[in-house]
């Protein structure tokens, strides 16, 4: 029943790992629709509240699915498979997406495909593109910071990752210290536009090999604010733009420094980025400069496919469908799911 050959493959992708309910429909390696329902409820808390996130997913999932089908102009019976995020992520959030995917799979008699969220971020680069393998991808999200080598679509090896906090979390926490709302990355980017990136200097983390550490940088930022606010109560207000520009610049430099080491060590000139932080314009501009340095073309997903989205789940599902990598109803979500080389 599931073996349809020589035809367009249509996949429904469901992403619910954190605080975005997102559903997309793909046709081969193209995206027909990609709907993201953001959860504004977390803004005032300065971070995602897991309990609230799962409740919001419950509320959003049906309208998001319906809109995805409407925008793709496709009926439910036309899909070939349902792909969903199996992990990593928040348990309650993952359960909503996976339960919905299972129910739909049963109701429509369509195969189910589990997708690793980090693998999907990397494969977002394959939407509308056929990359040259191997390529090095720097994935920078709220939960992870990883450098991986992609030997083939399903052969992704972690070369290095953060030993503590992620770069996205650093954006979020620094924004919180400045009284800005969650998610902090876009807020820092907005204020950084008119700031001086050399106004404040932060110590670069010293971490071995291709690993990262951002907790020291966060503490560094907090101390700078605490010391200055004692002397001047308006310190944040008067320096917000410069603080944002300086911390953004430092985070980007730390990321690019490691990416350069990876490119040289593995002698791989095909480069890509992914994850929510890849939506940052300054980061994209800095990464673009590597094209000249290494005489290459850098891949970066469109901004809407950088932050969490259903399209990357659908695209990963499409490649798994081709290999008939289906899963069964007993599959469990895993908040700590790891990338596997298969
Ligand atoms: O990939 P993502 O959407 O979700 C996770 O898998 O975690 O990444 C979310 C992270 C958040 O930390 C958010 O602040 C950051 O990506 N982010 C940005 C920007 N847009 C989202 N960071 C810097 N600049 C942005 N424009
Ligand atoms: Zn993500």
mmCIF file of C-alpha atoms and ligand atoms in Angstrom:
data_model
loop_
_atom_site.group_PDB
_atom_site.id
_atom_site.type_symbol
_atom_site.label_atom_id
_atom_site.label_comp_id
_atom_site.label_asym_id
_atom_site.label_seq_id
_atom_site.Cartn_x
_atom_site.Cartn_y
_atom_site.Cartn_z
ATOM 1 C CA UNK A 1 0.000 0.000 0.000
ATOM 2 C CA UNK A 2 2.853 2.409 0.830
ATOM 3 C CA UNK A 3 5.085 1.687 -2.183
ATOM 4 C CA UNK A 4 4.224 4.246 -4.767
ATOM 5 C CA UNK A 5 6.989 4.715 -7.330
ATOM 6 C CA UNK A 6 7.687 7.332 -9.995
ATOM 7 C CA UNK A 7 5.294 9.864 -8.614
ATOM 8 C CA UNK A 8 5.496 13.062 -6.640
ATOM 9 C CA UNK A 9 5.957 12.393 -2.957
ATOM 10 C CA UNK A 10 3.802 14.523 -0.671
ATOM 11 C CA UNK A 11 4.710 14.680 3.017
ATOM 12 C CA UNK A 12 2.953 16.284 5.954
ATOM 13 C CA UNK A 13 5.563 17.545 8.466
ATOM 14 C CA UNK A 14 4.637 18.317 12.078
ATOM 15 C CA UNK A 15 7.040 20.167 14.383
ATOM 16 C CA UNK A 16 6.181 20.643 18.062
ATOM 17 C CA UNK A 17 9.467 20.242 19.947
ATOM 18 C CA UNK A 18 9.437 23.539 21.835
ATOM 19 C CA UNK A 19 7.141 26.551 21.624
ATOM 20 C CA UNK A 20 6.223 26.715 17.941
ATOM 21 C CA UNK A 21 3.443 24.571 16.498
ATOM 22 C CA UNK A 22 4.402 24.270 12.872
ATOM 23 C CA UNK A 23 2.966 22.223 10.029
ATOM 24 C CA UNK A 24 4.178 22.026 6.444
ATOM 25 C CA UNK A 25 3.368 20.113 3.300
ATOM 26 C CA UNK A 26 6.141 19.247 0.877
ATOM 27 C CA UNK A 27 6.068 17.933 -2.673
ATOM 28 C CA UNK A 28 9.417 16.252 -3.320
ATOM 29 C CA UNK A 29 12.052 18.760 -2.169
ATOM 30 C CA UNK A 30 9.772 21.785 -2.477
ATOM 31 C CA UNK A 31 7.482 23.294 0.156
ATOM 32 C CA UNK A 32 3.819 23.871 -0.699
ATOM 33 C CA UNK A 33 2.864 25.391 2.636
ATOM 34 C CA UNK A 34 4.552 26.090 5.968
ATOM 35 C CA UNK A 35 2.457 27.449 8.822
ATOM 36 C CA UNK A 36 4.022 28.487 12.130
ATOM 37 C CA UNK A 37 1.870 29.265 15.168
ATOM 38 C CA UNK A 38 4.111 31.120 17.617
ATOM 39 C CA UNK A 39 3.254 31.081 21.301
ATOM 40 C CA UNK A 40 3.223 34.630 22.629
ATOM 41 C CA UNK A 41 2.392 33.373 26.135
ATOM 42 C CA UNK A 42 6.114 32.922 26.991
ATOM 43 C CA UNK A 43 7.184 36.481 26.138
ATOM 44 C CA UNK A 44 6.706 37.870 29.624
ATOM 45 C CA UNK A 45 8.491 34.963 31.353
ATOM 46 C CA UNK A 46 11.796 35.450 29.488
ATOM 47 C CA UNK A 47 11.858 31.793 28.427
ATOM 48 C CA UNK A 48 9.624 28.857 27.502
ATOM 49 C CA UNK A 49 7.332 27.559 30.275
ATOM 50 C CA UNK A 50 6.980 23.817 29.393
ATOM 51 C CA UNK A 51 3.501 23.334 30.865
ATOM 52 C CA UNK A 52 2.135 26.350 28.993
ATOM 53 C CA UNK A 53 3.864 25.217 25.790
ATOM 54 C CA UNK A 54 2.073 21.846 25.710
ATOM 55 C CA UNK A 55 -1.294 23.478 26.389
ATOM 56 C CA UNK A 56 -0.724 25.941 23.546
ATOM 57 C CA UNK A 57 0.253 23.103 21.164
ATOM 58 C CA UNK A 58 -3.035 21.366 22.025
ATOM 59 C CA UNK A 59 -4.915 24.539 21.155
ATOM 60 C CA UNK A 60 -2.975 25.291 17.956
ATOM 61 C CA UNK A 61 -2.414 21.941 16.310
ATOM 62 C CA UNK A 62 -5.767 21.462 14.557
ATOM 63 C CA UNK A 63 -6.082 25.006 13.147
ATOM 64 C CA UNK A 64 -2.406 24.891 12.047
ATOM 65 C CA UNK A 65 -2.896 21.555 10.247
ATOM 66 C CA UNK A 66 -6.074 22.800 8.574
ATOM 67 C CA UNK A 67 -4.396 25.981 7.336
ATOM 68 C CA UNK A 68 -1.400 24.033 6.007
ATOM 69 C CA UNK A 69 -3.715 21.845 3.883
ATOM 70 C CA UNK A 70 -5.728 24.864 2.758
ATOM 71 C CA UNK A 71 -2.645 26.843 1.688
ATOM 72 C CA UNK A 72 -1.149 23.842 -0.097
ATOM 73 C CA UNK A 73 -4.491 23.301 -1.821
ATOM 74 C CA UNK A 74 -4.286 19.579 -1.135
ATOM 75 C CA UNK A 75 -6.702 17.157 0.487
ATOM 76 C CA UNK A 76 -5.583 14.925 3.383
ATOM 77 C CA UNK A 77 -5.969 11.762 1.304
ATOM 78 C CA UNK A 78 -3.274 12.994 -1.121
ATOM 79 C CA UNK A 79 -0.369 12.817 1.341
ATOM 80 C CA UNK A 80 2.045 9.869 1.149
ATOM 81 C CA UNK A 81 3.288 9.971 4.752
ATOM 82 C CA UNK A 82 3.252 11.894 8.019
ATOM 83 C CA UNK A 83 6.574 13.027 9.483
ATOM 84 C CA UNK A 84 6.827 14.328 13.043
ATOM 85 C CA UNK A 85 9.541 15.457 15.475
ATOM 86 C CA UNK A 86 10.530 12.593 17.778
ATOM 87 C CA UNK A 87 13.078 14.646 19.778
ATOM 88 C CA UNK A 88 15.057 16.334 21.197
ATOM 89 C CA UNK A 89 12.687 18.797 22.814
ATOM 90 C CA UNK A 90 10.228 19.268 25.648
ATOM 91 C CA UNK A 91 8.383 16.072 26.609
ATOM 92 C CA UNK A 92 4.879 17.572 26.763
ATOM 93 C CA UNK A 93 5.343 19.488 23.510
ATOM 94 C CA UNK A 94 6.706 16.452 21.649
ATOM 95 C CA UNK A 95 3.813 14.317 22.891
ATOM 96 C CA UNK A 96 1.202 16.614 21.359
ATOM 97 C CA UNK A 97 2.761 16.499 17.868
ATOM 98 C CA UNK A 98 3.542 12.783 17.956
ATOM 99 C CA UNK A 99 0.084 11.783 19.253
ATOM 100 C CA UNK A 100 -1.564 13.840 16.564
ATOM 101 C CA UNK A 101 0.716 12.315 13.895
ATOM 102 C CA UNK A 102 -0.080 8.782 15.104
ATOM 103 C CA UNK A 103 -3.836 9.401 15.121
ATOM 104 C CA UNK A 104 -3.755 10.864 11.615
ATOM 105 C CA UNK A 105 -1.617 7.971 10.404
ATOM 106 C CA UNK A 106 -4.211 5.515 11.746
ATOM 107 C CA UNK A 107 -7.165 7.449 10.400
ATOM 108 C CA UNK A 108 -5.723 7.884 6.902
ATOM 109 C CA UNK A 109 -3.724 4.609 6.719
ATOM 110 C CA UNK A 110 -0.566 6.527 5.826
ATOM 111 C CA UNK A 111 2.930 5.626 7.025
ATOM 112 C CA UNK A 112 4.526 7.426 9.940
ATOM 113 C CA UNK A 113 8.074 8.826 9.858
ATOM 114 C CA UNK A 114 10.018 9.932 12.954
ATOM 115 C CA UNK A 115 12.446 12.811 12.498
ATOM 116 C CA UNK A 116 15.274 14.032 14.714
ATOM 117 C CA UNK A 117 14.919 17.787 15.230
ATOM 118 C CA UNK A 118 18.661 18.499 14.808
ATOM 119 C CA UNK A 119 18.870 16.426 11.642
ATOM 120 C CA UNK A 120 15.885 18.366 10.296
ATOM 121 C CA UNK A 121 17.596 21.723 10.995
ATOM 122 C CA UNK A 122 20.575 20.572 8.889
ATOM 123 C CA UNK A 123 18.344 19.202 6.115
ATOM 124 C CA UNK A 124 16.473 22.525 5.911
ATOM 125 C CA UNK A 125 19.384 23.403 3.622
ATOM 126 C CA UNK A 126 18.072 20.845 1.130
ATOM 127 C CA UNK A 127 14.778 22.629 0.579
ATOM 128 C CA UNK A 128 14.913 23.587 -3.123
ATOM 129 C CA UNK A 129 18.640 22.705 -3.207
ATOM 130 C CA UNK A 130 20.900 19.797 -3.986
ATOM 131 C CA UNK A 131 24.078 20.376 -1.959
ATOM 132 C CA UNK A 132 27.526 18.975 -2.640
ATOM 133 C CA UNK A 133 28.591 16.363 -0.105
ATOM 134 C CA UNK A 134 30.352 16.339 2.244
ATOM 135 C CA UNK A 135 29.464 19.674 3.806
ATOM 136 C CA UNK A 136 30.085 21.167 7.232
ATOM 137 C CA UNK A 137 27.032 22.616 8.957
ATOM 138 C CA UNK A 138 26.998 24.911 11.975
ATOM 139 C CA UNK A 139 23.621 24.495 13.698
ATOM 140 C CA UNK A 140 22.824 27.229 16.174
ATOM 141 C CA UNK A 141 19.493 27.027 17.970
ATOM 142 C CA UNK A 142 17.996 27.712 21.384
ATOM 143 C CA UNK A 143 18.735 24.217 22.645
ATOM 144 C CA UNK A 144 21.912 23.317 20.730
ATOM 145 C CA UNK A 145 25.114 24.589 19.169
ATOM 146 C CA UNK A 146 26.728 21.933 16.985
ATOM 147 C CA UNK A 147 29.220 21.618 14.167
ATOM 148 C CA UNK A 148 28.446 18.553 12.060
ATOM 149 C CA UNK A 149 29.913 16.916 8.968
ATOM 150 C CA UNK A 150 27.261 15.782 6.530
ATOM 151 C CA UNK A 151 28.627 12.925 4.411
ATOM 152 C CA UNK A 152 25.224 12.118 2.903
ATOM 153 C CA UNK A 153 21.607 12.848 3.730
ATOM 154 C CA UNK A 154 21.458 10.309 6.545
ATOM 155 C CA UNK A 155 25.120 10.377 7.483
ATOM 156 C CA UNK A 156 25.591 13.279 9.874
ATOM 157 C CA UNK A 157 28.487 13.204 12.334
ATOM 158 C CA UNK A 158 28.851 15.623 15.269
ATOM 159 C CA UNK A 159 32.338 17.193 15.222
ATOM 160 C CA UNK A 160 31.806 19.478 18.180
ATOM 161 C CA UNK A 161 29.059 20.938 20.346
ATOM 162 C CA UNK A 162 28.484 23.148 23.329
ATOM 163 C CA UNK A 163 29.597 21.859 26.693
ATOM 164 C CA UNK A 164 27.052 24.019 28.523
ATOM 165 C CA UNK A 165 24.644 26.645 27.140
ATOM 166 C CA UNK A 166 23.769 27.190 23.509
ATOM 167 C CA UNK A 167 24.398 30.382 21.553
ATOM 168 C CA UNK A 168 20.622 30.914 21.212
ATOM 169 C CA UNK A 169 20.170 30.648 24.962
ATOM 170 C CA UNK A 170 22.926 33.246 25.406
ATOM 171 C CA UNK A 171 20.990 35.646 23.167
ATOM 172 C CA UNK A 172 17.825 34.892 25.176
ATOM 173 C CA UNK A 173 19.377 35.296 28.640
ATOM 174 C CA UNK A 174 21.337 38.441 27.779
ATOM 175 C CA UNK A 175 18.136 39.929 26.349
ATOM 176 C CA UNK A 176 16.335 39.057 29.594
ATOM 177 C CA UNK A 177 19.052 40.851 31.608
ATOM 178 C CA UNK A 178 18.399 43.914 29.457
ATOM 179 C CA UNK A 179 14.652 43.722 30.153
ATOM 180 C CA UNK A 180 13.845 42.583 26.596
ATOM 181 C CA UNK A 181 11.184 40.010 25.778
ATOM 182 C CA UNK A 182 11.558 36.348 24.751
ATOM 183 C CA UNK A 183 12.828 35.183 22.283
ATOM 184 C CA UNK A 184 15.813 37.427 22.848
ATOM 185 C CA UNK A 185 17.691 36.844 19.591
ATOM 186 C CA UNK A 186 15.479 38.996 17.368
ATOM 187 C CA UNK A 187 15.302 41.651 20.119
ATOM 188 C CA UNK A 188 19.097 41.849 20.438
ATOM 189 C CA UNK A 189 19.388 41.990 16.658
ATOM 190 C CA UNK A 190 16.909 44.892 16.518
ATOM 191 C CA UNK A 191 18.722 47.043 19.116
ATOM 192 C CA UNK A 192 22.182 46.059 17.820
ATOM 193 C CA UNK A 193 21.455 47.701 14.464
ATOM 194 C CA UNK A 194 22.181 51.167 15.872
ATOM 195 C CA UNK A 195 24.827 50.144 18.392
ATOM 196 C CA UNK A 196 28.624 50.134 18.446
ATOM 197 C CA UNK A 197 29.868 46.527 18.510
ATOM 198 C CA UNK A 198 33.212 47.645 19.962
ATOM 199 C CA UNK A 199 31.694 49.531 22.906
ATOM 200 C CA UNK A 200 32.077 46.589 25.314
ATOM 201 C CA UNK A 201 34.609 43.798 25.187
ATOM 202 C CA UNK A 202 33.970 40.276 26.441
ATOM 203 C CA UNK A 203 36.421 37.488 27.096
ATOM 204 C CA UNK A 204 36.365 34.801 24.430
ATOM 205 C CA UNK A 205 35.642 31.325 25.830
ATOM 206 C CA UNK A 206 38.647 29.021 25.763
ATOM 207 C CA UNK A 207 37.386 25.566 24.859
ATOM 208 C CA UNK A 208 39.279 22.687 23.320
ATOM 209 C CA UNK A 209 38.770 21.324 19.827
ATOM 210 C CA UNK A 210 35.491 22.089 18.084
ATOM 211 C CA UNK A 211 33.440 22.385 21.252
ATOM 212 C CA UNK A 212 31.803 25.553 22.527
ATOM 213 C CA UNK A 213 31.030 27.088 25.898
ATOM 214 C CA UNK A 214 28.776 30.085 26.403
ATOM 215 C CA UNK A 215 28.115 30.074 30.151
ATOM 216 C CA UNK A 216 31.193 32.233 30.890
ATOM 217 C CA UNK A 217 30.119 34.800 28.340
ATOM 218 C CA UNK A 218 26.686 35.007 29.967
ATOM 219 C CA UNK A 219 28.285 35.550 33.397
ATOM 220 C CA UNK A 220 30.648 38.125 31.892
ATOM 221 C CA UNK A 221 27.653 40.035 30.518
ATOM 222 C CA UNK A 222 25.780 39.822 33.830
ATOM 223 C CA UNK A 223 28.802 41.125 35.824
ATOM 224 C CA UNK A 224 29.257 44.049 33.442
ATOM 225 C CA UNK A 225 25.652 45.067 34.015
ATOM 226 C CA UNK A 226 25.754 44.526 37.796
ATOM 227 C CA UNK A 227 28.983 46.562 38.237
ATOM 228 C CA UNK A 228 27.756 49.459 36.143
ATOM 229 C CA UNK A 229 24.231 49.628 37.452
ATOM 230 C CA UNK A 230 25.586 50.309 40.968
ATOM 231 C CA UNK A 231 27.248 53.457 39.626
ATOM 232 C CA UNK A 232 24.531 54.449 37.203
ATOM 233 C CA UNK A 233 20.912 53.321 37.545
ATOM 234 C CA UNK A 234 20.224 54.189 33.905
ATOM 235 C CA UNK A 235 23.163 52.151 32.594
ATOM 236 C CA UNK A 236 21.007 49.670 30.638
ATOM 237 C CA UNK A 237 18.728 52.337 29.242
ATOM 238 C CA UNK A 238 21.652 54.500 28.119
ATOM 239 C CA UNK A 239 23.704 51.638 26.659
ATOM 240 C CA UNK A 240 21.126 49.113 25.401
ATOM 241 C CA UNK A 241 22.078 49.410 21.729
ATOM 242 C CA UNK A 242 25.828 49.169 22.366
ATOM 243 C CA UNK A 243 25.346 46.238 24.758
ATOM 244 C CA UNK A 244 23.267 44.395 22.153
ATOM 245 C CA UNK A 245 25.731 45.104 19.340
ATOM 246 C CA UNK A 246 28.724 44.036 21.462
ATOM 247 C CA UNK A 247 27.250 40.754 22.727
ATOM 248 C CA UNK A 248 25.875 39.874 19.287
ATOM 249 C CA UNK A 249 29.275 40.541 17.713
ATOM 250 C CA UNK A 250 31.058 38.388 20.304
ATOM 251 C CA UNK A 251 28.662 35.422 19.931
ATOM 252 C CA UNK A 252 29.014 35.538 16.137
ATOM 253 C CA UNK A 253 32.817 35.723 16.328
ATOM 254 C CA UNK A 254 32.958 32.721 18.681
ATOM 255 C CA UNK A 255 30.796 30.710 16.272
ATOM 256 C CA UNK A 256 32.763 31.672 13.174
ATOM 257 C CA UNK A 257 36.121 31.063 14.815
ATOM 258 C CA UNK A 258 35.156 27.405 15.446
ATOM 259 C CA UNK A 259 33.624 27.006 12.015
ATOM 260 C CA UNK A 260 36.909 28.152 10.462
ATOM 261 C CA UNK A 261 38.822 25.560 12.487
ATOM 262 C CA UNK A 262 36.426 22.812 11.324
ATOM 263 C CA UNK A 263 36.680 23.811 7.665
ATOM 264 C CA UNK A 264 40.476 23.780 7.804
ATOM 265 C CA UNK A 265 40.774 20.608 9.886
ATOM 266 C CA UNK A 266 38.442 18.537 7.709
ATOM 267 C CA UNK A 267 39.374 20.311 4.487
ATOM 268 C CA UNK A 268 35.693 20.521 3.546
ATOM 269 C CA UNK A 269 34.877 23.644 1.586
ATOM 270 C CA UNK A 270 31.101 23.203 1.369
ATOM 271 C CA UNK A 271 29.645 25.149 4.258
ATOM 272 C CA UNK A 272 26.128 25.532 5.678
ATOM 273 C CA UNK A 273 24.398 27.040 8.698
ATOM 274 C CA UNK A 274 21.046 26.248 10.319
ATOM 275 C CA UNK A 275 18.917 26.763 13.435
ATOM 276 C CA UNK A 276 17.101 29.793 14.846
ATOM 277 C CA UNK A 277 20.230 31.966 15.222
ATOM 278 C CA UNK A 278 20.839 31.497 11.474
ATOM 279 C CA UNK A 279 17.952 33.945 11.000
ATOM 280 C CA UNK A 280 20.257 36.689 12.353
ATOM 281 C CA UNK A 281 21.219 39.101 9.553
ATOM 282 C CA UNK A 282 24.660 39.979 10.984
ATOM 283 C CA UNK A 283 25.458 36.274 11.379
ATOM 284 C CA UNK A 284 24.380 35.624 7.781
ATOM 285 C CA UNK A 285 26.530 38.516 6.525
ATOM 286 C CA UNK A 286 29.588 37.280 8.451
ATOM 287 C CA UNK A 287 29.074 33.724 7.177
ATOM 288 C CA UNK A 288 28.678 35.011 3.610
ATOM 289 C CA UNK A 289 32.215 36.431 3.842
ATOM 290 C CA UNK A 290 33.522 32.857 4.036
ATOM 291 C CA UNK A 291 32.480 32.397 0.396
ATOM 292 C CA UNK A 292 35.353 34.589 -0.755
ATOM 293 C CA UNK A 293 37.810 33.196 1.780
ATOM 294 C CA UNK A 294 37.218 29.572 0.764
ATOM 295 C CA UNK A 295 36.095 30.187 -2.814
ATOM 296 C CA UNK A 296 32.809 28.422 -2.182
ATOM 297 C CA UNK A 297 29.070 28.979 -1.902
ATOM 298 C CA UNK A 298 27.643 28.940 1.616
ATOM 299 C CA UNK A 299 24.237 27.322 2.091
ATOM 300 C CA UNK A 300 21.778 28.934 4.458
ATOM 301 C CA UNK A 301 18.082 28.171 4.765
ATOM 302 C CA UNK A 302 15.635 31.030 4.200
ATOM 303 C CA UNK A 303 14.930 32.730 7.546
ATOM 304 C CA UNK A 304 11.511 31.049 7.806
ATOM 305 C CA UNK A 305 13.247 27.656 7.537
ATOM 306 C CA UNK A 306 15.980 28.589 10.070
ATOM 307 C CA UNK A 307 13.815 29.040 13.153
ATOM 308 C CA UNK A 308 11.685 26.019 14.084
ATOM 309 C CA UNK A 309 9.399 25.059 11.220
ATOM 310 C CA UNK A 310 7.405 22.150 9.841
ATOM 311 C CA UNK A 311 9.073 22.443 6.416
ATOM 312 C CA UNK A 312 12.365 21.001 7.692
ATOM 313 C CA UNK A 313 10.458 18.046 9.201
ATOM 314 C CA UNK A 314 8.640 17.469 5.915
ATOM 315 C CA UNK A 315 11.895 17.594 3.919
ATOM 316 C CA UNK A 316 13.653 15.181 6.307
ATOM 317 C CA UNK A 317 10.534 12.994 6.025
ATOM 318 C CA UNK A 318 10.767 13.089 2.237
ATOM 319 C CA UNK A 319 14.316 11.686 2.263
ATOM 320 C CA UNK A 320 13.380 9.035 4.834
ATOM 321 C CA UNK A 321 10.352 8.106 2.716
ATOM 322 C CA UNK A 322 12.645 7.404 -0.232
ATOM 323 C CA UNK A 323 14.540 4.917 1.918
ATOM 324 C CA UNK A 324 11.270 3.486 3.307
ATOM 325 C CA UNK A 325 12.399 4.416 6.824
ATOM 326 C CA UNK A 326 8.964 4.182 8.424
ATOM 327 C CA UNK A 327 8.225 3.855 12.098
ATOM 328 C CA UNK A 328 5.439 2.096 13.960
ATOM 329 C CA UNK A 329 2.810 3.078 16.496
ATOM 330 C CA UNK A 330 4.916 2.016 19.470
ATOM 331 C CA UNK A 331 7.455 4.792 18.835
ATOM 332 C CA UNK A 332 8.103 7.017 21.850
ATOM 333 C CA UNK A 333 9.233 10.614 21.807
ATOM 334 C CA UNK A 334 12.622 11.270 23.381
ATOM 335 C CA UNK A 335 13.455 14.681 24.892
ATOM 336 C CA UNK A 336 17.177 13.782 24.683
ATOM 337 C CA UNK A 337 17.150 12.133 21.279
ATOM 338 C CA UNK A 338 20.628 12.107 19.658
ATOM 339 C CA UNK A 339 21.683 12.418 16.040
ATOM 340 C CA UNK A 340 22.388 8.979 14.604
ATOM 341 C CA UNK A 341 24.550 8.106 11.606
ATOM 342 C CA UNK A 342 22.440 5.543 9.762
HETATM 343 O O1 LIG B 1 15.935 26.609 16.160
HETATM 344 P P1 LIG B 1 15.091 27.424 17.065
HETATM 345 O O2 LIG B 1 13.918 28.153 16.446
HETATM 346 O O3 LIG B 1 14.524 26.560 18.244
HETATM 347 C C1 LIG B 1 15.296 25.575 18.896
HETATM 348 O O4 LIG B 1 15.439 24.473 18.322
HETATM 349 O O5 LIG B 1 15.804 25.906 19.979
HETATM 350 O O6 LIG B 1 16.035 28.457 17.782
HETATM 351 C C2 LIG B 1 15.540 29.380 18.717
HETATM 352 C C3 LIG B 1 16.660 30.305 19.108
HETATM 353 C C4 LIG B 1 16.279 31.245 20.237
HETATM 354 O O7 LIG B 1 17.323 31.224 21.186
HETATM 355 C C5 LIG B 1 16.168 32.582 19.551
HETATM 356 O O8 LIG B 1 16.477 33.693 20.386
HETATM 357 C C6 LIG B 1 17.180 32.440 18.440
HETATM 358 O O9 LIG B 1 17.035 31.120 17.993
HETATM 359 N N1 LIG B 1 16.931 33.380 17.345
HETATM 360 C C7 LIG B 1 17.777 34.371 16.999
HETATM 361 C C8 LIG B 1 17.138 35.100 15.966
HETATM 362 N N2 LIG B 1 15.925 34.514 15.709
HETATM 363 C C9 LIG B 1 15.819 33.443 16.565
HETATM 364 N N3 LIG B 1 18.976 34.708 17.478
HETATM 365 C C10 LIG B 1 19.589 35.778 16.944
HETATM 366 N N4 LIG B 1 19.040 36.535 15.971
HETATM 367 C C11 LIG B 1 17.825 36.242 15.456
HETATM 368 N N5 LIG B 1 17.301 36.988 14.496
HETATM 369 ZN ZN1 LIG B 2 15.085 24.038 16.544
#
